[in-house]
Amino acid sequence: MLSWMLYSIVVSLLMGLAALALERSAHLRQRPARWLWATSMVASLAILFIPSTASVPIIPSTASVQIAETTHADRAASSEVVVPPQTTAIETSRFTLPLIGADEIPLSDGVSALLDWTWRMASIALVLVILASAAHLSWRRRRWDRGHMAGTAVYISEDCGPAVVGFLRPHIVVPRWLTKLSPDAQEVVMAHERSHLGAYDTQLLTIAVCLVACMPWNPVLWWQLRRFRLAIETDCDARVLSLGYPVARYSETLIAIGERHSASYAMAMASYGSKSFLEQRIQNMLRKKTRHARVSALALGCLGIGLAVCAAEVAPPKVDLVGKTSSQETSVAAQVLQPNAQPDVRALRSQVLVMQAEGIADKLAQFIKESQNQVSWTTQLPATAGSVDQRRFDALRLLRLNPAVTELSHLDAEGREYLKVSRLAMDVVGSGTDYSKEAKFTQTVAKKIYYGPVYMRRESEPYMTLGMAGFRSDAGVSVVELNLTPMWDIVQHTKVGDHGAAYVVSAEGRVIAHPDLSVGKSLRDVSSLVQVQEARTTPSTGSVRIARDMNDQEVVVAYARVAGPGWLVFAELPVEEWTKN
């Protein structure tokens, strides 16, 4: 979450700088600039969806895939897979910022949940402010008088305006003191407000504020909104001057009105702006075209386009929950190919093995992560008597939302159980059972999360104990019993070749899921297998090797890790099937 937020700010900043350069270029060419800032804001928010869809870049990156070219060798010479000079790889042209990196900044689940909750609450609060402002404006409009000024129907208020207000049916509102100014000043003001009406500026600005509500923590997006307001006013000035009004007269009217008009943002979504806004607008109107304006405009345009491309090419952080990277290498042994074999076919089969192992690992990690996120919400309250009813309500809601959770226990800061809610037994309140010496309490307190060993309940279904601790020292520990039957379903529905198999091994080296249910239920110890020993000691994944399976048959095997509990997923294919043409 934190890496993604930093990435969002960086991309928004680059898009904002691109819009700023293009705006200067547009002003030199006397072109409107508000659409540049509108595009910048939309592009800055587009990253809300891009990283969540397999990290698709805004501008397509070039990619190439090379299949390993191997030489003939005797398979008996070595059973170890080595990396050949040319390996299968995916190359990408996108670059990664050192601050963000290609991976997520590691955060505890509680911190991620807090950031997510804060984001949601800030967005909801801003939306409520917008709705409240609209309701307040509608209420005040009922008290305004109707009238005409310079041939235009207007609302007359005591202190609001001059501005255009309203979204679906915008109207011009002017303060009562404006009716006492000269007809020339009133005519200029009405020309300005009619220009806003004709260009739908109020609607555009309201939509822009709603866009900021999607990412209210991003300071660059607020800056882009400010620049968008200025661009709207600047474009409106250009349209008014194009009607033939003198610059001096128009500027004097802006200054006079700007010193007296209402500063209420809710009342003046398309008003004259602050004093600094007026200065910038007047300077822009008085700017004269220089001899090198065309060259400067071209240079600024190129700079803006370059910054936009840089923003599109910044690699997003890793967004899936299992820790996959955006580029992947798969190596195939050159020593295991027989003289008449087809190396590209074997390489592809090896890649399929790796993909199947990683696919199962991804699904399992997603399953565990979703359970963690749901359990983490039950650790927010302190373990006091007044919170027991709320805790029980949260526990019942958790059991309803997550069928895999069969039992939830709350332990206080001393390790004593004060609430247990279960699908399989009676609920217990205030039992006081002491678990302070057990691993599900001590390790959860020490590491904030605990993954227990997989065990069989009634010799029919796999279970695991999952413990999570809250941020507060007095929040205690939430311990759930997690039914892992979905893991068996995932493994059984994965077909590895014609005679291959995929299975899951626990961190202790026991088979916890296998297509053969009898193997999974027995929790068979396979820690002595070479591939299991290698996988438990080697952090890298993606390699393929030849080894002996638990039935002492020669197989080609690939493995992948499950983030969190430290499980290993193996995908095996008989050597005979792997080598056939």
Short mmCIF file of C-alpha atoms in Angstrom, two decimals, residues 36-480:
data_model
loop_
_atom_site.label_atom_id
_atom_site.label_comp_id
_atom_site.label_asym_id
_atom_site.label_seq_id
_atom_site.Cartn_x
_atom_site.Cartn_y
_atom_site.Cartn_z
CA LEU A 36 -4.49 19.93 -20.27
CA TRP A 37 -5.06 19.99 -16.51
CA ALA A 38 -8.25 17.98 -16.82
CA THR A 39 -6.31 15.31 -18.72
CA SER A 40 -3.53 15.43 -16.13
CA MET A 41 -5.96 14.77 -13.28
CA VAL A 42 -7.68 11.93 -15.10
CA ALA A 43 -4.32 10.35 -15.99
CA SER A 44 -3.13 10.68 -12.39
CA LEU A 45 -6.21 8.77 -11.24
CA ALA A 46 -5.98 6.16 -13.98
CA ILE A 47 -3.28 4.38 -11.94
CA LEU A 48 -6.04 3.38 -9.52
CA PHE A 49 -6.96 0.67 -12.01
CA ILE A 50 -3.80 -0.04 -13.99
CA PRO A 51 -1.66 -1.76 -11.28
CA SER A 52 -4.59 -3.96 -10.27
CA THR A 53 -4.82 -5.47 -13.75
CA ALA A 54 -1.51 -7.24 -14.05
CA SER A 55 0.42 -3.98 -14.03
CA VAL A 56 -0.46 -2.98 -17.57
CA PRO A 57 1.55 0.11 -18.55
CA ILE A 58 -0.14 3.22 -19.95
CA ILE A 59 2.15 3.10 -22.97
CA PRO A 60 2.79 -0.46 -24.17
CA SER A 61 6.27 -1.70 -23.38
CA THR A 62 8.24 -3.77 -25.81
CA ALA A 63 8.59 -7.39 -24.80
CA SER A 64 10.51 -10.30 -26.24
CA VAL A 65 10.62 -13.95 -25.30
CA GLN A 66 13.62 -16.18 -25.99
CA ILE A 67 13.48 -19.94 -25.67
CA ALA A 68 16.62 -21.58 -24.41
CA GLU A 69 18.76 -23.21 -27.10
CA THR A 70 20.47 -26.20 -25.58
CA THR A 71 23.04 -28.67 -26.72
CA HIS A 72 22.99 -32.45 -26.69
CA ALA A 73 24.26 -34.00 -23.51
CA ASP A 74 23.92 -37.16 -21.50
CA ARG A 75 21.13 -36.82 -18.93
CA ALA A 76 22.95 -39.17 -16.58
CA ALA A 77 25.84 -36.72 -16.31
CA SER A 78 23.90 -34.49 -13.96
CA SER A 79 20.43 -34.35 -12.44
CA GLU A 80 20.87 -30.73 -11.41
CA VAL A 81 19.33 -28.06 -13.60
CA VAL A 82 21.74 -25.31 -14.55
CA VAL A 83 21.10 -22.00 -16.25
CA PRO A 84 22.17 -22.06 -19.91
CA PRO A 85 23.72 -19.02 -21.60
CA GLN A 86 20.33 -18.08 -23.09
CA THR A 87 17.27 -18.44 -20.90
CA THR A 88 13.62 -17.71 -21.25
CA ALA A 89 13.00 -14.14 -20.16
CA ILE A 90 10.61 -11.28 -20.51
CA GLU A 91 12.27 -7.94 -21.16
CA THR A 92 10.52 -4.67 -20.47
CA SER A 93 11.45 -1.08 -21.21
CA ARG A 94 9.82 0.38 -18.12
CA PHE A 95 12.07 1.86 -15.45
CA THR A 96 11.80 1.61 -11.67
CA LEU A 97 12.39 4.44 -9.22
CA PRO A 98 14.82 3.54 -6.39
CA LEU A 99 12.46 4.93 -3.76
CA ILE A 100 9.58 2.76 -4.89
CA GLY A 101 11.25 -0.31 -6.33
CA ALA A 102 9.56 -3.17 -8.09
CA ASP A 103 8.37 -4.67 -4.83
CA GLU A 104 6.04 -3.53 -2.13
CA ILE A 105 7.53 -1.87 0.97
CA PRO A 106 6.92 -4.51 3.65
CA LEU A 107 4.16 -3.47 6.04
CA SER A 108 2.27 -5.36 8.65
CA ASP A 109 -1.28 -6.28 7.78
CA GLY A 110 -2.51 -3.90 10.47
CA VAL A 111 -0.67 -0.93 8.98
CA SER A 112 -1.98 -1.75 5.51
CA ALA A 113 -5.50 -2.08 6.89
CA LEU A 114 -5.13 1.26 8.72
CA LEU A 115 -3.94 3.02 5.55
CA ASP A 116 -6.80 1.51 3.58
CA TRP A 117 -9.32 2.54 6.27
CA THR A 118 -7.91 6.08 6.46
CA TRP A 119 -8.12 6.42 2.68
CA ARG A 120 -11.74 5.31 2.62
CA MET A 121 -12.73 7.58 5.50
CA ALA A 122 -11.00 10.61 3.91
CA SER A 123 -12.77 10.00 0.60
CA ILE A 124 -16.13 9.58 2.29
CA ALA A 125 -15.55 12.73 4.35
CA LEU A 126 -14.72 14.78 1.26
CA VAL A 127 -17.77 13.47 -0.59
CA LEU A 128 -19.93 14.40 2.40
CA VAL A 129 -18.43 17.89 2.39
CA ILE A 130 -19.26 18.25 -1.31
CA LEU A 131 -22.83 17.06 -0.76
CA ALA A 132 -23.24 19.31 2.28
CA SER A 133 -21.97 22.31 0.30
CA ALA A 134 -24.41 21.55 -2.51
CA ALA A 135 -27.29 21.23 -0.03
CA HIS A 136 -26.27 24.47 1.70
CA LEU A 137 -26.08 26.25 -1.64
CA SER A 138 -29.54 24.97 -2.61
CA TRP A 139 -30.93 26.20 0.71
CA ARG A 140 -29.40 29.64 0.34
CA ARG A 141 -30.58 29.99 -3.26
CA ARG A 142 -34.21 29.88 -2.08
CA ARG A 143 -33.56 33.10 -0.19
CA TRP A 144 -32.04 34.98 -3.13
CA ASP A 145 -34.00 37.47 -5.19
CA ARG A 146 -34.35 37.22 -8.95
CA GLY A 147 -33.41 40.07 -11.25
CA HIS A 148 -31.64 41.14 -14.44
CA MET A 149 -28.24 42.66 -15.05
CA ALA A 150 -26.91 43.73 -18.46
CA GLY A 151 -29.79 41.82 -20.09
CA THR A 152 -29.03 38.56 -18.23
CA ALA A 153 -31.25 36.83 -15.66
CA VAL A 154 -29.40 36.56 -12.33
CA TYR A 155 -29.88 35.74 -8.66
CA ILE A 156 -29.18 38.63 -6.29
CA SER A 157 -27.73 37.73 -2.88
CA GLU A 158 -26.41 39.76 0.01
CA ASP A 159 -22.77 38.65 -0.10
CA CYS A 160 -22.31 35.78 -2.59
CA GLY A 161 -20.71 36.06 -6.00
CA PRO A 162 -20.36 37.13 -8.63
CA ALA A 163 -20.14 33.49 -9.67
CA VAL A 164 -21.83 30.67 -11.53
CA VAL A 165 -23.39 28.16 -9.12
CA GLY A 166 -25.20 24.88 -9.58
CA PHE A 167 -24.35 21.68 -11.44
CA LEU A 168 -27.36 20.44 -13.43
CA ARG A 169 -28.89 23.90 -13.91
CA PRO A 170 -26.21 26.49 -13.20
CA HIS A 171 -27.20 30.13 -12.66
CA ILE A 172 -25.37 33.40 -12.23
CA VAL A 173 -25.47 34.89 -8.73
CA VAL A 174 -24.28 38.43 -8.00
CA PRO A 175 -23.97 40.33 -4.72
CA ARG A 176 -26.32 43.25 -4.11
CA TRP A 177 -23.47 45.75 -4.08
CA LEU A 178 -22.75 44.92 -7.73
CA THR A 179 -26.08 46.49 -8.74
CA LYS A 180 -24.71 49.86 -7.60
CA LEU A 181 -21.69 49.79 -9.93
CA SER A 182 -21.60 51.41 -13.34
CA PRO A 183 -23.36 49.73 -16.29
CA ASP A 184 -19.95 49.23 -17.99
CA ALA A 185 -18.62 47.25 -15.01
CA GLN A 186 -21.81 45.20 -14.86
CA GLU A 187 -21.57 44.44 -18.56
CA VAL A 188 -17.98 43.14 -18.17
CA VAL A 189 -18.96 40.99 -15.19
CA MET A 190 -21.88 39.49 -17.06
CA ALA A 191 -19.72 38.78 -20.11
CA HIS A 192 -17.32 36.90 -17.83
CA GLU A 193 -20.04 34.83 -16.14
CA ARG A 194 -21.86 34.10 -19.41
CA SER A 195 -18.56 32.79 -20.77
CA HIS A 196 -18.37 30.39 -17.81
CA LEU A 197 -21.92 29.25 -18.45
CA GLY A 198 -21.33 28.61 -22.14
CA ALA A 199 -18.14 26.63 -21.48
CA TYR A 200 -19.70 24.45 -18.73
CA ASP A 201 -16.90 25.49 -16.39
CA THR A 202 -18.91 24.94 -13.21
CA GLN A 203 -19.69 21.34 -14.16
CA LEU A 204 -16.05 20.66 -15.07
CA LEU A 205 -14.77 22.08 -11.81
CA THR A 206 -17.29 20.11 -9.77
CA ILE A 207 -16.24 16.89 -11.51
CA ALA A 208 -12.60 17.73 -10.79
CA VAL A 209 -13.34 18.12 -7.07
CA CYS A 210 -15.08 14.74 -7.11
CA LEU A 211 -12.00 13.24 -8.76
CA VAL A 212 -9.85 14.52 -5.90
CA ALA A 213 -12.17 12.66 -3.52
CA CYS A 214 -10.92 9.41 -5.05
CA MET A 215 -7.40 10.11 -3.81
CA PRO A 216 -7.66 12.86 -1.16
CA TRP A 217 -4.28 12.07 0.44
CA ASN A 218 -2.38 12.98 -2.74
CA PRO A 219 -1.08 16.58 -2.35
CA VAL A 220 -0.10 16.77 -6.02
CA LEU A 221 -3.71 16.13 -7.03
CA TRP A 222 -4.82 19.12 -4.94
CA TRP A 223 -2.17 21.22 -6.66
CA GLN A 224 -3.46 20.05 -10.04
CA LEU A 225 -6.99 21.06 -8.97
CA ARG A 226 -5.72 24.55 -8.11
CA ARG A 227 -3.98 24.86 -11.45
CA PHE A 228 -7.14 23.61 -13.18
CA ARG A 229 -9.16 26.41 -11.53
CA LEU A 230 -6.59 28.96 -12.69
CA ALA A 231 -6.64 27.54 -16.23
CA ILE A 232 -10.45 27.79 -16.30
CA GLU A 233 -10.30 31.48 -15.36
CA THR A 234 -7.46 32.19 -17.78
CA ASP A 235 -9.35 30.60 -20.67
CA CYS A 236 -12.46 32.54 -19.69
CA ASP A 237 -10.45 35.79 -19.75
CA ALA A 238 -9.25 34.98 -23.26
CA ARG A 239 -12.81 34.34 -24.46
CA VAL A 240 -14.05 37.64 -22.96
CA LEU A 241 -11.21 39.65 -24.51
CA SER A 242 -11.93 38.03 -27.87
CA LEU A 243 -15.34 39.78 -27.75
CA GLY A 244 -13.57 43.14 -28.07
CA TYR A 245 -13.36 44.39 -24.47
CA PRO A 246 -10.22 46.45 -23.79
CA VAL A 247 -7.59 44.72 -21.64
CA ALA A 248 -7.18 47.74 -19.33
CA ARG A 249 -10.90 48.07 -18.65
CA TYR A 250 -11.34 44.34 -18.13
CA SER A 251 -8.33 44.17 -15.76
CA GLU A 252 -9.57 47.10 -13.69
CA THR A 253 -12.97 45.47 -13.34
CA LEU A 254 -11.36 42.19 -12.24
CA ILE A 255 -9.36 43.99 -9.56
CA ALA A 256 -12.36 45.94 -8.31
CA ILE A 257 -14.62 42.89 -8.17
CA GLY A 258 -11.90 40.62 -6.77
CA GLU A 259 -11.40 42.88 -3.76
CA ARG A 260 -15.06 42.69 -2.73
CA HIS A 261 -16.51 39.37 -3.90
CA SER A 262 -17.25 36.49 -1.54
CA ALA A 263 -14.38 34.18 -0.66
CA SER A 264 -16.67 31.22 0.03
CA TYR A 265 -15.49 28.25 -2.03
CA ALA A 266 -18.89 26.57 -1.89
CA MET A 267 -20.55 29.74 -3.24
CA ALA A 268 -18.02 30.44 -5.97
CA MET A 269 -16.91 27.29 -7.77
CA ALA A 270 -16.10 29.39 -10.85
CA SER A 271 -15.46 32.79 -9.31
CA TYR A 272 -12.74 35.35 -9.84
CA GLY A 273 -10.21 33.58 -7.66
CA SER A 274 -7.76 34.77 -5.02
CA LYS A 275 -5.47 37.75 -5.22
CA SER A 276 -2.59 35.63 -6.49
CA PHE A 277 -4.91 34.20 -9.15
CA LEU A 278 -5.82 37.71 -10.33
CA GLU A 279 -2.17 38.72 -10.55
CA GLN A 280 -1.32 35.69 -12.69
CA ARG A 281 -4.34 36.22 -14.92
CA ILE A 282 -3.59 39.89 -15.48
CA GLN A 283 0.07 39.14 -16.20
CA ASN A 284 -1.03 36.54 -18.75
CA MET A 285 -3.37 39.04 -20.45
CA LEU A 286 -0.63 41.69 -20.61
CA ARG A 287 2.01 39.28 -21.93
CA LYS A 288 3.18 40.23 -25.38
CA LYS A 289 4.22 37.80 -28.04
CA THR A 290 8.02 37.75 -28.39
CA ARG A 291 10.09 36.96 -31.41
CA HIS A 292 11.06 33.54 -30.08
CA ALA A 293 7.59 32.59 -28.85
CA ARG A 294 7.12 29.85 -31.45
CA VAL A 295 10.45 28.20 -30.60
CA SER A 296 9.75 28.42 -26.87
CA ALA A 297 6.30 26.95 -27.35
CA LEU A 298 7.75 24.04 -29.31
CA ALA A 299 10.42 23.38 -26.67
CA LEU A 300 7.90 23.49 -23.83
CA GLY A 301 5.57 21.21 -25.77
CA CYS A 302 8.33 18.65 -26.26
CA LEU A 303 9.24 18.89 -22.56
CA GLY A 304 5.62 18.32 -21.55
CA ILE A 305 5.26 15.30 -23.82
CA GLY A 306 8.54 13.88 -22.50
CA LEU A 307 7.40 14.22 -18.89
CA ALA A 308 4.10 12.53 -19.73
CA VAL A 309 5.97 9.63 -21.32
CA CYS A 310 8.20 9.38 -18.23
CA ALA A 311 5.10 9.21 -16.04
CA ALA A 312 3.67 6.43 -18.20
CA GLU A 313 6.91 4.48 -18.13
CA VAL A 314 7.43 4.48 -14.35
CA ALA A 315 7.02 0.85 -13.27
CA PRO A 316 4.25 0.41 -10.68
CA PRO A 317 5.07 -1.47 -7.49
CA LYS A 318 4.17 -5.09 -7.20
CA VAL A 319 0.47 -5.17 -6.41
CA ASP A 320 -0.58 -8.76 -6.14
CA LEU A 321 -0.62 -10.29 -2.68
CA VAL A 322 1.69 -13.19 -3.28
CA GLY A 323 4.95 -11.47 -4.14
CA LYS A 324 5.31 -12.13 -7.85
CA THR A 325 7.66 -9.84 -9.77
CA SER A 326 6.98 -8.21 -13.11
CA SER A 327 9.70 -10.12 -14.95
CA GLN A 328 10.36 -13.80 -14.66
CA GLU A 329 13.14 -16.17 -15.63
CA THR A 330 12.72 -19.85 -16.23
CA SER A 331 15.82 -21.96 -16.89
CA VAL A 332 15.99 -25.43 -18.35
CA ALA A 333 18.93 -27.81 -18.06
CA ALA A 334 21.03 -28.25 -21.14
CA GLN A 335 22.50 -31.44 -19.68
CA VAL A 336 19.24 -33.37 -19.52
CA LEU A 337 18.41 -33.38 -23.22
CA GLN A 338 18.91 -36.53 -25.25
CA PRO A 339 20.41 -36.42 -28.79
CA ASN A 340 17.11 -36.72 -30.66
CA ALA A 341 15.05 -34.51 -28.37
CA GLN A 342 13.31 -31.26 -29.23
CA PRO A 343 14.70 -28.69 -26.76
CA ASP A 344 12.00 -26.08 -27.38
CA VAL A 345 9.23 -28.55 -26.48
CA ARG A 346 10.97 -29.51 -23.25
CA ALA A 347 11.57 -25.89 -22.41
CA LEU A 348 7.90 -25.12 -22.88
CA ARG A 349 6.89 -28.09 -20.73
CA SER A 350 9.28 -26.88 -18.05
CA GLN A 351 7.74 -23.41 -18.20
CA VAL A 352 4.29 -24.93 -17.83
CA LEU A 353 5.44 -26.75 -14.69
CA VAL A 354 6.76 -23.53 -13.19
CA MET A 355 3.57 -21.66 -14.10
CA GLN A 356 1.38 -24.36 -12.56
CA ALA A 357 3.38 -24.38 -9.32
CA GLU A 358 3.28 -20.59 -9.10
CA GLY A 359 -0.41 -20.52 -10.00
CA ILE A 360 -1.29 -22.79 -7.08
CA ALA A 361 1.00 -20.79 -4.76
CA ASP A 362 -0.72 -17.57 -5.82
CA LYS A 363 -4.18 -18.94 -5.07
CA LEU A 364 -3.12 -20.28 -1.67
CA ALA A 365 -1.43 -17.01 -0.72
CA GLN A 366 -4.55 -15.12 -1.77
CA PHE A 367 -6.69 -17.41 0.38
CA ILE A 368 -4.44 -16.92 3.43
CA LYS A 369 -4.16 -13.17 2.86
CA GLU A 370 -7.91 -12.67 2.64
CA SER A 371 -8.37 -14.59 5.88
CA GLN A 372 -5.69 -12.46 7.55
CA ASN A 373 -7.34 -9.23 6.45
CA GLN A 374 -10.70 -10.34 7.81
CA VAL A 375 -9.26 -11.52 11.13
CA SER A 376 -7.24 -8.31 11.57
CA TRP A 377 -10.45 -6.30 12.02
CA THR A 378 -11.23 -8.29 15.17
CA THR A 379 -8.02 -7.11 16.89
CA GLN A 380 -8.79 -3.39 17.02
CA LEU A 381 -10.63 -3.13 20.36
CA PRO A 382 -8.99 -3.44 23.80
CA ALA A 383 -9.78 -6.58 25.76
CA THR A 384 -12.20 -5.03 28.26
CA ALA A 385 -15.50 -6.27 29.59
CA GLY A 386 -17.38 -3.55 27.76
CA SER A 387 -16.09 -4.76 24.40
CA VAL A 388 -17.08 -8.44 24.78
CA ASP A 389 -20.45 -7.95 23.10
CA GLN A 390 -18.84 -6.07 20.24
CA ARG A 391 -16.14 -8.75 19.96
CA ARG A 392 -18.77 -11.49 19.82
CA PHE A 393 -20.69 -9.59 17.15
CA ASP A 394 -17.47 -9.20 15.10
CA ALA A 395 -16.70 -12.90 15.54
CA LEU A 396 -20.14 -13.97 14.32
CA ARG A 397 -19.80 -11.66 11.34
CA LEU A 398 -16.36 -13.15 10.55
CA LEU A 399 -17.74 -16.70 10.65
CA ARG A 400 -20.54 -15.64 8.33
CA LEU A 401 -18.23 -13.90 5.84
CA ASN A 402 -15.46 -16.50 5.81
CA PRO A 403 -16.66 -20.14 5.77
CA ALA A 404 -13.08 -21.35 6.24
CA VAL A 405 -12.96 -19.91 9.78
CA THR A 406 -14.56 -22.46 12.10
CA GLU A 407 -13.51 -21.04 15.47
CA LEU A 408 -12.34 -17.70 16.85
CA SER A 409 -10.82 -17.14 20.28
CA HIS A 410 -9.90 -13.82 21.87
CA LEU A 411 -7.03 -13.79 24.34
CA ASP A 412 -6.27 -10.82 26.54
CA ALA A 413 -2.83 -9.23 26.96
CA GLU A 414 -1.96 -11.87 29.59
CA GLY A 415 -2.86 -14.80 27.34
CA ARG A 416 -6.16 -15.71 29.05
CA GLU A 417 -9.15 -16.57 26.89
CA TYR A 418 -12.17 -14.37 27.49
CA LEU A 419 -14.27 -15.26 24.43
CA LYS A 420 -14.59 -18.21 22.06
CA VAL A 421 -17.07 -18.42 19.19
CA SER A 422 -17.24 -21.68 17.23
CA ARG A 423 -19.23 -23.43 14.53
CA LEU A 424 -18.48 -26.84 16.06
CA ALA A 425 -19.03 -26.20 19.78
CA MET A 426 -20.85 -23.97 22.23
CA ASP A 427 -19.69 -20.36 22.54
CA VAL A 428 -17.79 -19.61 25.73
CA VAL A 429 -17.49 -16.23 27.45
CA GLY A 430 -14.95 -15.54 30.22
CA SER A 431 -13.44 -19.03 30.47
CA GLY A 432 -10.09 -17.62 31.62
CA THR A 433 -8.12 -20.52 30.11
CA ASP A 434 -4.42 -19.67 30.22
CA TYR A 435 -2.61 -19.89 26.86
CA SER A 436 0.27 -17.58 27.83
CA LYS A 437 2.86 -20.37 27.40
CA GLU A 438 1.60 -21.71 24.09
CA ALA A 439 3.07 -20.76 20.72
CA LYS A 440 -0.21 -19.40 19.37
CA PHE A 441 0.05 -16.63 21.97
CA THR A 442 3.80 -16.09 22.47
CA GLN A 443 4.70 -16.11 18.77
CA THR A 444 1.70 -14.00 17.82
CA VAL A 445 2.68 -11.35 20.36
CA ALA A 446 6.31 -11.45 19.22
CA LYS A 447 5.70 -11.45 15.45
CA LYS A 448 2.15 -9.99 15.28
CA ILE A 449 1.13 -13.04 13.25
CA TYR A 450 1.39 -16.79 13.78
CA TYR A 451 0.98 -19.66 11.34
CA GLY A 452 0.53 -22.94 13.17
CA PRO A 453 1.38 -26.38 11.79
CA VAL A 454 -1.25 -28.07 9.64
CA TYR A 455 -3.18 -30.77 11.47
CA MET A 456 -6.03 -33.15 10.64
CA ARG A 457 -9.33 -32.82 12.45
CA ARG A 458 -11.14 -36.13 12.80
CA GLU A 459 -8.63 -37.50 10.28
CA SER A 460 -10.67 -36.02 7.46
CA GLU A 461 -9.99 -32.29 6.99
CA PRO A 462 -6.83 -30.17 7.22
CA TYR A 463 -6.75 -27.23 9.63
CA MET A 464 -4.28 -24.55 10.63
CA THR A 465 -4.17 -22.19 13.60
CA LEU A 466 -3.80 -18.53 12.61
CA GLY A 467 -3.03 -15.92 15.27
CA MET A 468 -3.01 -12.15 14.87
CA ALA A 469 -2.19 -9.38 17.35
CA GLY A 470 -3.51 -5.82 17.34
CA PHE A 471 -1.56 -2.57 17.35
CA ARG A 472 -2.54 -1.70 20.89
CA SER A 473 -0.68 -3.47 23.66
CA ASP A 474 -3.98 -4.09 25.47
CA ALA A 475 -5.81 -5.40 22.39
CA GLY A 476 -4.74 -8.98 23.02
CA VAL A 477 -4.64 -11.71 20.39
CA SER A 478 -7.21 -13.18 17.98
CA VAL A 479 -6.73 -16.89 17.23
CA VAL A 480 -8.75 -18.67 14.55
#
